[in-house]
Amino acid sequence: MPAGAFMQALLDIEHAQGRQRDIPGGPRTLDLDLLLYGELACHELGLTLPHPRLHARAFVLYPLSEIAPGLNIPGRGQVETLLAGCAGQAIERLTERIYDTDEHR
């Protein structure tokens, strides 16, 4: 699936769940972002990859460093290096919940 089509699918999910975009950057109940798409770097209407603020957000970089150590963000560098540059940002790991999949059907 092309990156633009994938982004549109994410926007469709937000819309189906009642997401409204009344205030740019305002509070939201659901926010689905396409952060990376392999090594693709692009800037087109409605889609910039990698996400334009990915490299500066500890709350995004920290989980990425756990699931993909050594990951390179195209045009920005290694996740671990970028995360070190976000040292002043406070993030907190939430308590893990284990769900019984049968219970949530």
mmCIF file of C-alpha atoms in Angstrom, residues 57-94:
data_model
loop_
_atom_site.group_PDB
_atom_site.id
_atom_site.type_symbol
_atom_site.label_atom_id
_atom_site.label_comp_id
_atom_site.label_asym_id
_atom_site.label_seq_id
_atom_site.Cartn_x
_atom_site.Cartn_y
_atom_site.Cartn_z
ATOM 1 C CA ARG A 57 9.730 13.940 20.900
ATOM 2 C CA ALA A 58 10.934 11.662 23.664
ATOM 3 C CA PHE A 59 7.482 10.095 24.037
ATOM 4 C CA VAL A 60 7.841 8.774 20.477
ATOM 5 C CA LEU A 61 11.564 8.048 20.410
ATOM 6 C CA TYR A 62 11.728 6.101 23.663
ATOM 7 C CA PRO A 63 9.272 3.355 22.589
ATOM 8 C CA LEU A 64 10.957 3.260 19.166
ATOM 9 C CA SER A 65 14.307 2.683 20.864
ATOM 10 C CA GLU A 66 12.810 -0.279 22.739
ATOM 11 C CA ILE A 67 11.238 -2.006 19.735
ATOM 12 C CA ALA A 68 13.800 -1.074 17.081
ATOM 13 C CA PRO A 69 17.198 -0.400 18.639
ATOM 14 C CA GLY A 70 19.565 1.095 16.102
ATOM 15 C CA LEU A 71 16.714 2.375 13.924
ATOM 16 C CA ASN A 72 17.751 5.149 11.569
ATOM 17 C CA ILE A 73 15.292 7.992 11.037
ATOM 18 C CA PRO A 74 15.838 9.082 7.415
ATOM 19 C CA GLY A 75 17.503 12.474 7.301
ATOM 20 C CA ARG A 76 17.766 12.699 11.120
ATOM 21 C CA GLY A 77 19.962 9.879 12.429
ATOM 22 C CA GLN A 78 19.856 7.052 14.954
ATOM 23 C CA VAL A 79 16.963 6.861 17.419
ATOM 24 C CA GLU A 80 19.306 6.564 20.430
ATOM 25 C CA THR A 81 21.213 9.701 19.415
ATOM 26 C CA LEU A 82 17.997 11.646 18.855
ATOM 27 C CA LEU A 83 16.595 10.439 22.179
ATOM 28 C CA ALA A 84 19.684 11.708 23.997
ATOM 29 C CA GLY A 85 18.878 15.157 22.595
ATOM 30 C CA CYS A 86 15.465 15.009 24.306
ATOM 31 C CA ALA A 87 16.912 14.422 27.790
ATOM 32 C CA GLY A 88 14.965 17.328 29.335
ATOM 33 C CA GLN A 89 11.559 15.924 28.338
ATOM 34 C CA ALA A 90 9.703 14.060 31.067
ATOM 35 C CA ILE A 91 7.979 10.865 30.014
ATOM 36 C CA GLU A 92 6.346 8.214 32.143
ATOM 37 C CA ARG A 93 5.720 4.547 31.458
ATOM 38 C CA LEU A 94 2.114 3.672 32.185
#
